[in-house]
CSV table of C-alpha atoms in Angstrom, one decimal:
chain,number,residue,atom,x,y,z
A,1,MET,CA,-108.3,-24.2,-27.2
A,2,ARG,CA,-106.3,-22.6,-29.8
A,3,THR,CA,-104.7,-24.8,-29.4
A,4,GLN,CA,-90.9,-16.1,-2.0
A,5,ARG,CA,-89.2,-18.0,-2.8
A,6,ASP,CA,-87.4,-18.2,0.6
A,7,LYS,CA,-84.9,-15.5,1.2
A,8,ALA,CA,-81.6,-17.2,0.9
A,9,PHE,CA,-78.7,-16.4,3.2
A,10,HIS,CA,-75.5,-16.7,1.3
A,11,THR,CA,-72.0,-15.4,1.0
A,12,PRO,CA,-71.2,-16.5,-2.5
A,13,TYR,CA,-68.1,-16.1,-4.5
A,14,ALA,CA,-67.3,-18.0,-7.7
A,15,ALA,CA,-63.9,-18.3,-9.3
A,16,ARG,CA,-63.7,-18.0,-13.1
A,17,GLY,CA,-61.0,-18.3,-15.6
A,18,HIS,CA,-60.9,-17.6,-19.3
A,19,ALA,CA,-63.3,-15.7,-21.6
A,20,GLY,CA,-66.5,-17.3,-22.6
A,21,VAL,CA,-67.1,-19.3,-25.8
A,22,VAL,CA,-70.6,-19.4,-27.2
A,23,THR,CA,-71.9,-22.5,-29.0
A,24,LEU,CA,-74.6,-21.5,-31.6
A,25,VAL,CA,-76.3,-24.1,-33.7
A,26,GLY,CA,-78.8,-22.8,-36.2
A,27,THR,CA,-79.7,-19.5,-34.5
A,28,ALA,CA,-78.7,-16.0,-35.6
A,29,VAL,CA,-75.9,-14.5,-33.6
A,30,ALA,CA,-77.6,-11.1,-33.4
A,31,SER,CA,-80.7,-12.7,-31.9
A,32,ILE,CA,-78.7,-14.5,-29.3
A,33,LEU,CA,-76.8,-11.4,-28.2
A,34,TRP,CA,-80.2,-9.8,-27.6
A,35,LEU,CA,-81.3,-12.8,-25.6
A,36,ALA,CA,-78.2,-12.6,-23.5
A,37,ALA,CA,-78.9,-9.0,-22.7
A,38,ALA,CA,-82.5,-9.7,-21.9
A,39,CYS,CA,-82.1,-12.8,-19.8
A,40,SER,CA,-79.2,-11.9,-17.6
A,41,THR,CA,-78.5,-8.8,-15.5
A,42,THR,CA,-74.8,-9.2,-16.0
A,43,ALA,CA,-72.8,-10.5,-18.9
A,44,PRO,CA,-71.7,-14.1,-18.2
A,45,GLY,CA,-68.0,-13.3,-19.0
A,46,PRO,CA,-65.0,-14.1,-16.8
A,47,ARG,CA,-64.8,-13.2,-13.2
A,48,PRO,CA,-61.5,-12.9,-11.4
A,49,ILE,CA,-60.6,-15.6,-8.8
A,50,GLY,CA,-61.5,-14.3,-5.4
A,51,LEU,CA,-58.8,-13.5,-2.8
A,52,THR,CA,-60.9,-13.7,0.4
A,53,PRO,CA,-60.4,-16.7,2.7
A,54,CYS,CA,-63.8,-18.0,1.5
A,55,SER,CA,-63.2,-17.7,-2.2
A,56,ARG,CA,-62.2,-21.3,-2.7
A,57,SER,CA,-64.4,-23.2,-0.3
A,58,PHE,CA,-65.0,-25.9,-3.0
A,59,VAL,CA,-62.9,-26.5,-6.1
A,60,PHE,CA,-64.1,-28.4,-9.1
A,61,VAL,CA,-61.1,-27.8,-11.4
A,62,ASP,CA,-57.8,-26.4,-10.2
A,63,HIS,CA,-56.0,-24.7,-13.2
A,64,GLY,CA,-56.9,-27.4,-15.6
A,65,ARG,CA,-56.6,-30.3,-13.2
A,66,PRO,CA,-59.5,-32.3,-11.6
A,67,ALA,CA,-60.0,-31.4,-8.0
A,68,ALA,CA,-63.3,-33.0,-7.1
A,69,ARG,CA,-65.6,-35.9,-7.7
A,70,ILE,CA,-69.4,-36.1,-7.9
A,71,GLU,CA,-71.2,-38.5,-5.6
A,72,ILE,CA,-74.8,-39.7,-5.5
A,73,PRO,CA,-76.5,-42.2,-3.1
A,74,GLU,CA,-76.2,-45.9,-3.7
A,75,ARG,CA,-79.9,-46.1,-4.5
A,76,ALA,CA,-80.0,-43.0,-6.6
A,77,GLY,CA,-83.0,-42.4,-8.8
A,78,GLU,CA,-83.6,-40.8,-12.1
A,79,VAL,CA,-83.4,-37.2,-10.8
A,80,GLU,CA,-80.1,-37.8,-8.9
A,81,LEU,CA,-78.6,-39.4,-12.0
A,82,ARG,CA,-79.8,-36.6,-14.2
A,83,ALA,CA,-78.5,-33.9,-11.9
A,84,ALA,CA,-75.0,-35.5,-11.7
A,85,GLU,CA,-74.8,-35.9,-15.4
A,86,ILE,CA,-75.7,-32.2,-16.1
A,87,LEU,CA,-73.0,-31.2,-13.6
A,88,ARG,CA,-70.4,-33.5,-15.1
A,89,LEU,CA,-71.1,-32.5,-18.7
A,90,SER,CA,-71.2,-28.8,-17.9
A,91,ILE,CA,-67.8,-29.0,-16.1
A,92,LEU,CA,-66.4,-30.9,-19.1
A,93,LYS,CA,-67.7,-28.3,-21.6
A,94,MET,CA,-66.2,-25.4,-19.6
A,95,SER,CA,-62.8,-26.9,-18.6
A,96,GLY,CA,-62.2,-30.1,-20.6
A,97,VAL,CA,-62.0,-32.0,-17.3
A,98,ASP,CA,-64.3,-35.0,-16.9
A,99,LEU,CA,-65.0,-35.4,-13.2
A,100,PRO,CA,-65.9,-39.0,-12.1
A,101,VAL,CA,-69.4,-39.8,-10.9
A,102,ARG,CA,-69.6,-42.4,-8.1
A,103,THR,CA,-72.2,-43.9,-5.8
A,104,ALA,CA,-71.6,-43.8,-2.1
A,105,ARG,CA,-73.3,-44.8,1.2
A,106,GLU,CA,-72.5,-41.3,2.5
A,107,PRO,CA,-70.5,-38.4,1.1
A,108,GLY,CA,-66.7,-38.7,1.4
A,109,ARG,CA,-64.4,-35.8,2.3
A,110,PRO,CA,-63.0,-33.5,1.0
A,111,GLY,CA,-63.6,-32.6,-2.6
A,112,VAL,CA,-67.0,-34.2,-3.0
A,113,ALA,CA,-70.0,-32.6,-4.8
A,114,ALA,CA,-72.7,-34.6,-3.0
A,115,ILE,CA,-76.1,-34.7,-4.8
A,116,GLY,CA,-79.2,-36.0,-3.2
A,117,PHE,CA,-78.1,-37.3,0.1
A,118,PRO,CA,-80.5,-37.3,3.1
A,119,ALA,CA,-80.4,-34.7,5.9
A,120,ASP,CA,-78.4,-37.0,8.2
A,121,ASP,CA,-75.5,-36.7,5.7
A,122,LEU,CA,-75.6,-32.9,5.3
A,123,PRO,CA,-73.9,-30.2,7.4
A,124,PRO,CA,-76.2,-28.8,10.1
A,125,LEU,CA,-77.2,-25.6,8.3
A,126,ALA,CA,-78.1,-27.4,5.1
A,127,ALA,CA,-79.9,-30.2,7.0
A,128,SER,CA,-82.0,-27.7,8.8
A,129,SER,CA,-83.4,-26.3,5.6
A,130,ILE,CA,-84.7,-29.6,4.2
A,131,SER,CA,-88.1,-29.3,5.9
A,132,SER,CA,-88.7,-25.9,4.3
A,133,LEU,CA,-88.2,-27.2,0.8
A,134,ARG,CA,-91.2,-27.6,-1.4
A,135,LYS,CA,-91.5,-29.7,-4.6
A,136,ASP,CA,-88.8,-28.6,-7.0
A,137,GLY,CA,-87.1,-26.5,-4.3
A,138,PHE,CA,-83.4,-27.0,-3.4
A,139,ALA,CA,-80.7,-26.1,-1.0
A,140,VAL,CA,-77.0,-25.7,-1.9
A,141,ALA,CA,-74.1,-25.3,0.6
A,142,THR,CA,-70.4,-25.6,0.9
A,143,SER,CA,-68.9,-27.0,4.1
A,144,THR,CA,-65.7,-28.7,5.2
A,145,GLY,CA,-64.3,-28.9,1.6
A,146,ASN,CA,-67.5,-30.4,0.1
A,147,LEU,CA,-70.4,-29.1,-1.9
A,148,TYR,CA,-73.9,-30.3,-1.0
A,149,ILE,CA,-77.0,-30.1,-3.2
A,150,ALA,CA,-80.3,-31.2,-1.6
A,151,GLY,CA,-83.8,-31.3,-3.1
A,152,GLY,CA,-87.3,-31.1,-1.9
A,153,GLY,CA,-88.6,-33.6,-4.4
A,154,GLY,CA,-89.6,-33.2,-8.0
A,155,LYS,CA,-86.6,-31.9,-9.9
A,156,GLY,CA,-85.1,-29.8,-7.1
A,157,LEU,CA,-81.7,-31.5,-7.4
A,158,ILE,CA,-81.5,-30.7,-11.1
A,159,TYR,CA,-82.6,-27.1,-10.6
A,160,GLY,CA,-80.0,-26.8,-7.8
A,161,VAL,CA,-77.2,-27.8,-10.2
A,162,VAL,CA,-78.5,-25.5,-12.9
A,163,HIS,CA,-78.7,-22.6,-10.4
A,164,LEU,CA,-75.0,-23.0,-9.5
A,165,LEU,CA,-73.9,-23.3,-13.1
A,166,GLU,CA,-75.8,-20.1,-14.1
A,167,LYS,CA,-75.2,-17.9,-11.1
A,168,TYR,CA,-71.5,-18.7,-10.5
A,169,PHE,CA,-70.1,-19.8,-13.8
A,170,GLY,CA,-72.2,-17.9,-16.3
A,171,CYS,CA,-73.6,-20.9,-18.1
A,172,ARG,CA,-76.7,-20.3,-20.2
A,173,ARG,CA,-79.2,-22.1,-22.5
A,174,TYR,CA,-81.0,-19.7,-24.8
A,175,SER,CA,-82.8,-22.3,-26.9
A,176,PRO,CA,-82.5,-26.0,-27.6
A,177,THR,CA,-79.7,-25.1,-30.1
A,178,ALA,CA,-78.0,-22.2,-28.5
A,179,GLU,CA,-75.9,-22.5,-25.3
A,180,LEU,CA,-73.1,-20.8,-23.5
A,181,PHE,CA,-70.5,-22.6,-21.3
A,182,PRO,CA,-67.6,-20.2,-20.7
A,183,ARG,CA,-64.2,-21.7,-21.2
A,184,GLN,CA,-62.2,-21.6,-18.0
A,185,ASP,CA,-59.6,-23.8,-16.4
A,186,ASP,CA,-60.3,-22.8,-12.8
A,187,LEU,CA,-63.7,-23.6,-11.4
A,188,ALA,CA,-64.4,-22.9,-7.7
A,189,LEU,CA,-67.1,-21.8,-5.3
A,190,GLY,CA,-66.9,-19.7,-2.2
A,191,CYS,CA,-68.7,-20.1,1.1
A,192,LEU,CA,-72.4,-20.4,0.3
A,193,PHE,CA,-75.7,-21.5,1.7
A,194,GLU,CA,-78.8,-20.9,-0.4
A,195,VAL,CA,-82.4,-22.1,-0.3
A,196,ASP,CA,-84.7,-21.7,-3.2
A,197,ASN,CA,-88.4,-22.6,-3.6
A,198,PRO,CA,-90.3,-22.1,-6.8
A,199,ALA,CA,-92.9,-19.4,-6.9
A,200,ASN,CA,-95.1,-21.5,-9.1
A,201,GLU,CA,-96.0,-25.2,-9.0
A,202,ILE,CA,-96.6,-25.7,-12.8
A,203,ARG,CA,-94.6,-23.7,-15.3
A,204,ILE,CA,-95.4,-24.3,-19.0
A,205,VAL,CA,-94.2,-22.2,-21.9
A,206,HIS,CA,-96.0,-24.1,-24.7
A,207,GLY,CA,-94.2,-24.9,-28.0
A,208,GLU,CA,-91.5,-27.0,-29.5
A,209,PHE,CA,-88.7,-25.8,-27.3
A,210,VAL,CA,-90.1,-27.6,-24.2
A,211,LEU,CA,-89.9,-30.9,-26.1
A,212,ASP,CA,-86.1,-30.7,-25.7
A,213,PRO,CA,-85.3,-32.3,-22.2
A,214,ASP,CA,-82.1,-30.3,-21.8
A,215,TYR,CA,-83.8,-27.0,-22.4
A,216,ARG,CA,-86.9,-28.0,-20.3
A,217,ASP,CA,-84.8,-28.9,-17.3
A,218,TRP,CA,-82.5,-25.9,-17.6
A,219,MET,CA,-85.4,-23.5,-17.8
A,220,ARG,CA,-87.3,-25.3,-15.0
A,221,LEU,CA,-90.3,-25.9,-17.2
A,222,HIS,CA,-93.0,-28.6,-17.5
A,223,ASP,CA,-94.6,-30.4,-20.4
A,224,HIS,CA,-98.4,-30.8,-19.8
A,225,ARG,CA,-98.2,-34.2,-21.6
A,226,ALA,CA,-96.3,-35.6,-18.6
A,227,LEU,CA,-98.8,-34.2,-16.0
A,228,TYR,CA,-102.3,-34.9,-17.3
A,229,GLY,CA,-104.1,-38.0,-18.4
A,230,GLU,CA,-103.3,-38.7,-22.0
A,231,GLY,CA,-106.2,-37.2,-24.0
A,232,TYR,CA,-107.6,-35.5,-20.9
A,233,TYR,CA,-105.9,-32.0,-20.9
A,234,VAL,CA,-108.8,-29.7,-22.0
A,235,HIS,CA,-112.0,-29.8,-24.0
A,236,THR,CA,-112.9,-33.3,-22.9
A,237,PHE,CA,-116.7,-33.5,-22.9
A,238,GLN,CA,-116.7,-34.9,-26.4
A,239,LYS,CA,-114.3,-37.7,-25.3
A,240,LEU,CA,-116.5,-38.4,-22.2
A,241,VAL,CA,-119.9,-38.2,-23.9
A,242,PRO,CA,-119.3,-38.7,-27.6
A,243,TRP,CA,-122.2,-37.4,-29.6
A,244,GLN,CA,-121.5,-40.0,-32.3
A,245,GLU,CA,-122.5,-42.8,-29.8
A,246,HIS,CA,-125.5,-41.1,-28.2
A,247,PHE,CA,-127.0,-38.2,-30.1
A,248,ALA,CA,-129.1,-40.2,-32.6
A,249,SER,CA,-130.8,-42.3,-29.9
A,250,ARG,CA,-130.7,-39.9,-27.0
A,251,PRO,CA,-130.6,-36.3,-28.2
A,252,GLU,CA,-131.8,-35.1,-24.7
A,253,TYR,CA,-128.3,-35.9,-23.5
A,254,PHE,CA,-127.0,-32.8,-25.4
A,255,ALA,CA,-127.3,-29.1,-25.2
A,256,LEU,CA,-130.6,-27.3,-25.9
A,257,MET,CA,-130.2,-24.0,-27.7
A,258,ASN,CA,-132.8,-22.0,-29.5
A,259,GLY,CA,-135.3,-24.8,-29.0
A,260,LYS,CA,-133.1,-27.4,-30.7
A,261,ARG,CA,-130.8,-30.1,-29.3
A,262,ILE,CA,-127.3,-29.7,-30.7
A,263,ILE,CA,-124.1,-31.8,-30.5
A,264,ASP,CA,-121.8,-28.9,-29.3
A,265,GLN,CA,-122.0,-29.7,-25.5
A,266,PRO,CA,-123.6,-32.2,-23.2
A,267,CYS,CA,-126.6,-31.3,-21.0
A,268,LEU,CA,-125.0,-31.4,-17.6
A,269,SER,CA,-128.4,-31.6,-15.8
A,270,ARG,CA,-129.1,-35.1,-17.1
A,271,PRO,CA,-128.1,-37.9,-14.6
A,272,GLU,CA,-127.4,-40.3,-17.4
A,273,VAL,CA,-124.8,-37.9,-18.8
A,274,PHE,CA,-123.0,-37.9,-15.4
A,275,GLU,CA,-123.0,-41.7,-15.3
A,276,ILE,CA,-121.7,-42.0,-18.9
A,277,ALA,CA,-118.9,-39.5,-18.2
A,278,VAL,CA,-117.8,-41.1,-14.9
A,279,ALA,CA,-117.7,-44.6,-16.5
A,280,LYS,CA,-115.5,-43.3,-19.3
A,281,LEU,CA,-113.2,-41.5,-16.9
A,282,ARG,CA,-112.9,-44.6,-14.7
A,283,GLU,CA,-111.8,-46.6,-17.7
A,284,ALA,CA,-109.2,-44.0,-18.7
A,285,MET,CA,-107.9,-43.7,-15.2
A,286,ALA,CA,-107.5,-47.5,-14.9
A,287,ALA,CA,-105.4,-47.5,-18.1
A,288,GLN,CA,-103.2,-44.7,-16.8
A,289,PRO,CA,-102.9,-45.2,-13.0
A,290,ASP,CA,-99.8,-43.0,-12.7
A,291,ARG,CA,-101.6,-39.8,-13.9
A,292,LYS,CA,-103.0,-37.6,-11.2
A,293,ILE,CA,-104.7,-34.7,-13.1
A,294,TRP,CA,-107.8,-35.3,-15.3
A,295,SER,CA,-109.8,-32.7,-17.2
A,296,ILE,CA,-113.6,-32.6,-17.2
A,297,SER,CA,-114.2,-29.5,-19.4
A,298,GLN,CA,-116.3,-27.9,-22.0
A,299,ASN,CA,-115.8,-28.4,-25.7
A,300,ASP,CA,-114.1,-25.6,-27.7
A,301,ASN,CA,-117.2,-23.7,-28.9
A,302,PRO,CA,-119.4,-21.0,-27.4
A,303,SER,CA,-122.5,-23.2,-27.0
A,304,TYR,CA,-123.9,-24.3,-23.6
A,305,CYS,CA,-127.2,-26.0,-22.6
A,306,GLN,CA,-130.2,-23.8,-21.9
A,307,CYS,CA,-132.7,-26.4,-21.0
A,308,PRO,CA,-135.0,-25.4,-18.1
A,309,GLU,CA,-132.9,-27.3,-15.6
A,310,CYS,CA,-129.6,-25.8,-16.7
A,311,LEU,CA,-131.0,-22.3,-17.0
A,312,LYS,CA,-132.3,-22.6,-13.4
A,313,VAL,CA,-128.7,-23.3,-12.2
A,314,ILE,CA,-127.3,-20.5,-14.4
A,315,GLU,CA,-129.7,-18.1,-12.8
A,316,GLU,CA,-128.9,-19.2,-9.3
A,317,GLU,CA,-125.2,-18.9,-9.9
A,318,GLY,CA,-125.2,-15.8,-12.0
A,319,SER,CA,-123.0,-17.6,-14.6
A,320,PRO,CA,-123.0,-20.5,-17.1
A,321,ALA,CA,-120.0,-21.7,-15.0
A,322,GLY,CA,-122.6,-22.9,-12.4
A,323,PRO,CA,-123.7,-26.1,-14.2
A,324,VAL,CA,-120.1,-26.9,-15.2
A,325,LEU,CA,-118.7,-26.5,-11.7
A,326,ARG,CA,-121.5,-28.4,-10.0
A,327,PHE,CA,-121.0,-31.3,-12.4
A,328,VAL,CA,-117.2,-31.2,-11.9
A,329,ASN,CA,-117.5,-31.1,-8.1
A,330,ARG,CA,-119.7,-34.3,-8.3
A,331,VAL,CA,-117.0,-36.0,-10.3
A,332,ALA,CA,-114.2,-34.8,-8.0
A,333,ALA,CA,-116.0,-36.1,-5.0
A,334,LEU,CA,-115.7,-39.6,-6.5
A,335,PHE,CA,-111.9,-39.4,-7.0
A,336,PRO,CA,-110.5,-37.7,-3.9
A,337,ASP,CA,-107.0,-38.9,-4.8
A,338,LYS,CA,-107.0,-37.2,-8.2
A,339,THR,CA,-107.1,-33.6,-9.3
A,340,ILE,CA,-110.1,-32.9,-11.5
A,341,SER,CA,-109.4,-29.9,-13.8
A,342,THR,CA,-112.0,-27.8,-15.6
A,343,LEU,CA,-112.1,-24.6,-17.7
A,344,ALA,CA,-113.2,-21.1,-16.9
A,345,TYR,CA,-113.2,-20.1,-20.6
A,346,GLN,CA,-115.4,-17.8,-22.7
A,347,TYR,CA,-118.9,-18.3,-21.4
A,348,SER,CA,-117.8,-20.0,-18.2
A,349,ARG,CA,-115.1,-17.4,-17.3
A,350,LYS,CA,-117.2,-15.6,-14.8
A,351,ALA,CA,-117.1,-17.3,-11.4
A,352,PRO,CA,-120.3,-18.8,-10.0
A,353,ARG,CA,-122.1,-17.0,-7.1
A,354,LEU,CA,-122.7,-19.9,-4.8
A,355,THR,CA,-120.7,-23.0,-5.7
A,356,LYS,CA,-117.1,-23.3,-4.7
A,357,PRO,CA,-114.6,-25.7,-6.2
A,358,LEU,CA,-113.7,-28.7,-4.1
A,359,PRO,CA,-110.1,-28.8,-2.8
A,360,ASN,CA,-109.2,-31.3,-5.5
A,361,VAL,CA,-110.7,-29.3,-8.4
A,362,GLU,CA,-108.3,-27.2,-10.6
A,363,VAL,CA,-109.8,-24.2,-12.4
A,364,MET,CA,-108.1,-23.2,-15.7
A,365,LEU,CA,-108.9,-19.5,-16.1
A,366,CYS,CA,-108.3,-18.3,-19.7
A,367,THR,CA,-107.5,-14.9,-21.2
A,368,ILE,CA,-108.4,-15.5,-24.8
A,369,GLU,CA,-110.6,-12.3,-25.1
A,370,LEU,CA,-108.0,-9.9,-23.8
A,371,ASN,CA,-106.0,-7.1,-25.4
A,372,ARG,CA,-102.4,-8.0,-26.0
A,373,SER,CA,-101.0,-4.5,-26.4
A,374,LEU,CA,-101.3,-3.4,-22.7
A,375,PRO,CA,-100.6,-5.1,-19.4
A,376,ILE,CA,-103.9,-6.5,-18.0
A,377,ALA,CA,-103.7,-4.6,-14.7
A,378,GLY,CA,-103.8,-1.2,-16.4
A,379,ASP,CA,-106.0,-1.9,-19.4
A,380,PRO,CA,-109.5,-0.6,-19.1
A,381,SER,CA,-110.8,-3.2,-21.6
A,382,SER,CA,-109.6,-6.0,-19.4
A,383,ALA,CA,-111.6,-4.8,-16.4
A,384,SER,CA,-114.1,-7.7,-16.6
A,385,PHE,CA,-111.2,-10.2,-16.5
A,386,VAL,CA,-109.7,-8.5,-13.5
A,387,ARG,CA,-113.1,-8.9,-11.7
A,388,ASP,CA,-113.2,-12.5,-12.8
A,389,ILE,CA,-109.7,-13.4,-11.5
A,390,GLU,CA,-110.5,-11.7,-8.2
A,391,ASP,CA,-113.7,-13.6,-7.8
A,392,TRP,CA,-112.1,-17.0,-8.7
A,393,SER,CA,-109.1,-16.4,-6.4
A,394,ARG,CA,-111.5,-15.8,-3.5
A,395,ILE,CA,-113.2,-19.2,-3.9
A,396,CYS,CA,-110.4,-21.4,-5.5
A,397,SER,CA,-106.9,-22.1,-4.1
A,398,ASN,CA,-106.0,-24.2,-7.2
A,399,LEU,CA,-106.0,-21.7,-10.0
A,400,TYR,CA,-104.3,-22.5,-13.3
A,401,LEU,CA,-103.8,-19.6,-15.7
A,402,TRP,CA,-104.0,-20.3,-19.5
A,403,ASP,CA,-102.6,-17.2,-21.1
A,404,TYR,CA,-102.3,-16.4,-24.9
A,405,THR,CA,-99.1,-14.8,-26.0
A,406,VAL,CA,-99.3,-15.8,-29.6
A,407,ASN,CA,-100.9,-14.5,-32.8
A,408,PHE,CA,-102.7,-17.5,-34.2
A,409,SER,CA,-103.2,-16.0,-37.6
A,410,HIS,CA,-99.6,-15.0,-38.3
A,411,HIS,CA,-97.1,-17.0,-36.3
A,412,VAL,CA,-94.0,-15.7,-38.0
A,413,SER,CA,-95.1,-12.0,-38.2
A,414,PRO,CA,-94.1,-9.5,-35.6
A,415,PHE,CA,-96.4,-9.5,-32.6
A,416,PRO,CA,-95.2,-6.7,-30.4
A,417,ASN,CA,-96.3,-8.0,-27.0
A,418,LEU,CA,-92.8,-8.3,-25.3
A,419,HIS,CA,-93.6,-5.4,-22.9
A,420,VAL,CA,-96.7,-7.1,-21.4
A,421,LEU,CA,-95.3,-10.6,-20.7
A,422,GLN,CA,-93.6,-10.0,-17.4
A,423,PRO,CA,-96.2,-7.6,-15.9
A,424,ASN,CA,-98.9,-10.1,-16.7
A,425,ILE,CA,-97.1,-13.0,-15.0
A,426,ARG,CA,-96.7,-10.8,-12.0
A,427,PHE,CA,-100.4,-9.9,-12.1
A,428,PHE,CA,-101.4,-13.5,-12.2
A,429,VAL,CA,-99.2,-14.5,-9.3
A,430,ASP,CA,-100.4,-11.6,-7.2
A,431,HIS,CA,-103.9,-13.0,-7.6
A,432,GLY,CA,-103.2,-16.4,-6.3
A,433,VAL,CA,-102.2,-18.3,-9.5
A,434,GLY,CA,-99.6,-21.0,-8.9
A,435,LYS,CA,-99.9,-22.9,-12.2
A,436,HIS,CA,-99.2,-21.4,-15.6
A,437,PHE,CA,-99.7,-22.4,-19.3
A,438,GLN,CA,-98.3,-19.8,-21.6
A,439,GLN,CA,-99.5,-20.6,-25.1
A,440,THR,CA,-96.8,-18.9,-27.1
A,441,ASN,CA,-95.0,-19.3,-30.4
A,442,THR,CA,-91.8,-21.0,-29.3
A,443,SER,CA,-91.0,-22.9,-32.4
A,444,PRO,CA,-88.1,-22.4,-34.9
A,445,GLY,CA,-88.8,-19.6,-37.3
A,446,HIS,CA,-91.5,-18.0,-35.2
A,447,GLU,CA,-91.2,-14.3,-34.3
A,448,PHE,CA,-88.7,-13.9,-31.4
A,449,SER,CA,-89.4,-17.4,-30.0
A,450,GLU,CA,-86.2,-17.6,-27.9
A,451,LEU,CA,-86.7,-14.1,-26.4
A,452,LYS,CA,-90.3,-14.6,-25.6
A,453,SER,CA,-89.7,-18.0,-23.9
A,454,CYS,CA,-86.9,-16.4,-21.9
A,455,LEU,CA,-89.0,-13.4,-20.8
A,456,LEU,CA,-92.0,-15.6,-19.9
A,457,TYR,CA,-89.6,-17.7,-17.7
A,458,THR,CA,-87.8,-14.8,-16.1
A,459,SER,CA,-90.6,-12.4,-15.1
A,460,ASP,CA,-89.8,-9.7,-12.5
A,461,ALA,CA,-91.9,-9.3,-9.4
A,462,ALA,CA,-92.7,-6.1,-7.5
A,463,ASP,CA,-89.0,-5.3,-6.9
A,464,GLU,CA,-85.6,-6.7,-7.5
A,465,GLU,CA,-85.3,-8.1,-4.0
A,466,ASP,CA,-88.4,-10.3,-4.3
A,467,SER,CA,-88.8,-11.6,-7.8
A,468,VAL,CA,-91.6,-13.9,-9.0
A,469,ASP,CA,-91.3,-15.8,-12.2
A,470,LEU,CA,-92.4,-19.1,-13.7
A,471,GLY,CA,-89.2,-20.7,-12.7
A,472,GLY,CA,-89.0,-19.1,-9.3
A,473,ARG,CA,-85.6,-17.4,-9.7
A,474,ARG,CA,-84.4,-13.8,-9.7
A,475,ILE,CA,-83.0,-12.0,-12.7
């Protein structure tokens, strides 16, 4: 393939000191200024120190002097360590103060930024929120002179740290080489309690930027290579049933079109094809036991089998997706502990009339045919896709949206689709999509890469009070 969050109760106030300093490496200043305006509702400049009784509930740095330490559990894992290091380095960049990071059986008092401790070690209000946290969700709270950051699994602790740094201290990452950590010698938080769950389970803005771990974690993005079986992301029929091994001796294993067997796709009605594909998949799964998502999906061409058996299924289902989904469901039934992914792409985009995906089947719905100059919801030429996503959302609770926000022919030329990015994300989420792959041009030198990545991440919802975006945060 070419190739609500929970409403948070909070009474926040952050103390800030001196004016910001931007670190720019290899990115034009004018572009970054535009990014800053687009990605933040307020300029991340200095904010005066609060005068309310709650304005200094937790102090990191007191007028250039260390006033806190960072603590993580004695058996801290990779996420706890990563969250603590992001917090430490960010404080250092802003203030020049290097706060110590220590392990502890339980958080000390006062002046401790406690990251990743269990509910028993949290203040009651924060502890009560733990059960509501989903994967990648987080809770942050100040209480009795401490700061507490709790996570719901995944990278929730990391995202909790980033949330505090962005919202209360104006820190930003605009690209892997452009960041903003405002210089200030007084860093404090007010009374706060916030709970945040992501609106979407998988958030991918495809391109080179996501290869940078600092950028990826800051923007709350995923890399598909860390989620799917290696070599089993999309277009896998060729890997499962290689024509080089079987076509010469068994051409009936492959698609019949216009009276001839061709190598483009397998014939999904043949029981031998199913057996070959399952054997290959078992072998791959055994070699990668940690991977949970595996693709069983059509090759990247417009052909599909039209033998009598396959045509019968297509007629019953009203779509060439019928043979594909029936085949995929049979595979998924053999691997109930895995997610089996498939494509609704080009000829298989229309949902089948009868067959429903099993609960462990993921359907990747693709938008490759659509107009890029208008938002999908209001574009008459996209009406068939609107029907398709409505039909799929009625039968599948595991929709993955593969969207195209790139001009494959001219990557570095202007491609004026900025105005459709956020409305389309909102449209997808409104139709039950919880997983997103945005195939865009986020590589150095491509047209507005930094801006497009930012807009795809920070997509508005219906109103400013309830926002929906790939990362699950409000702008």
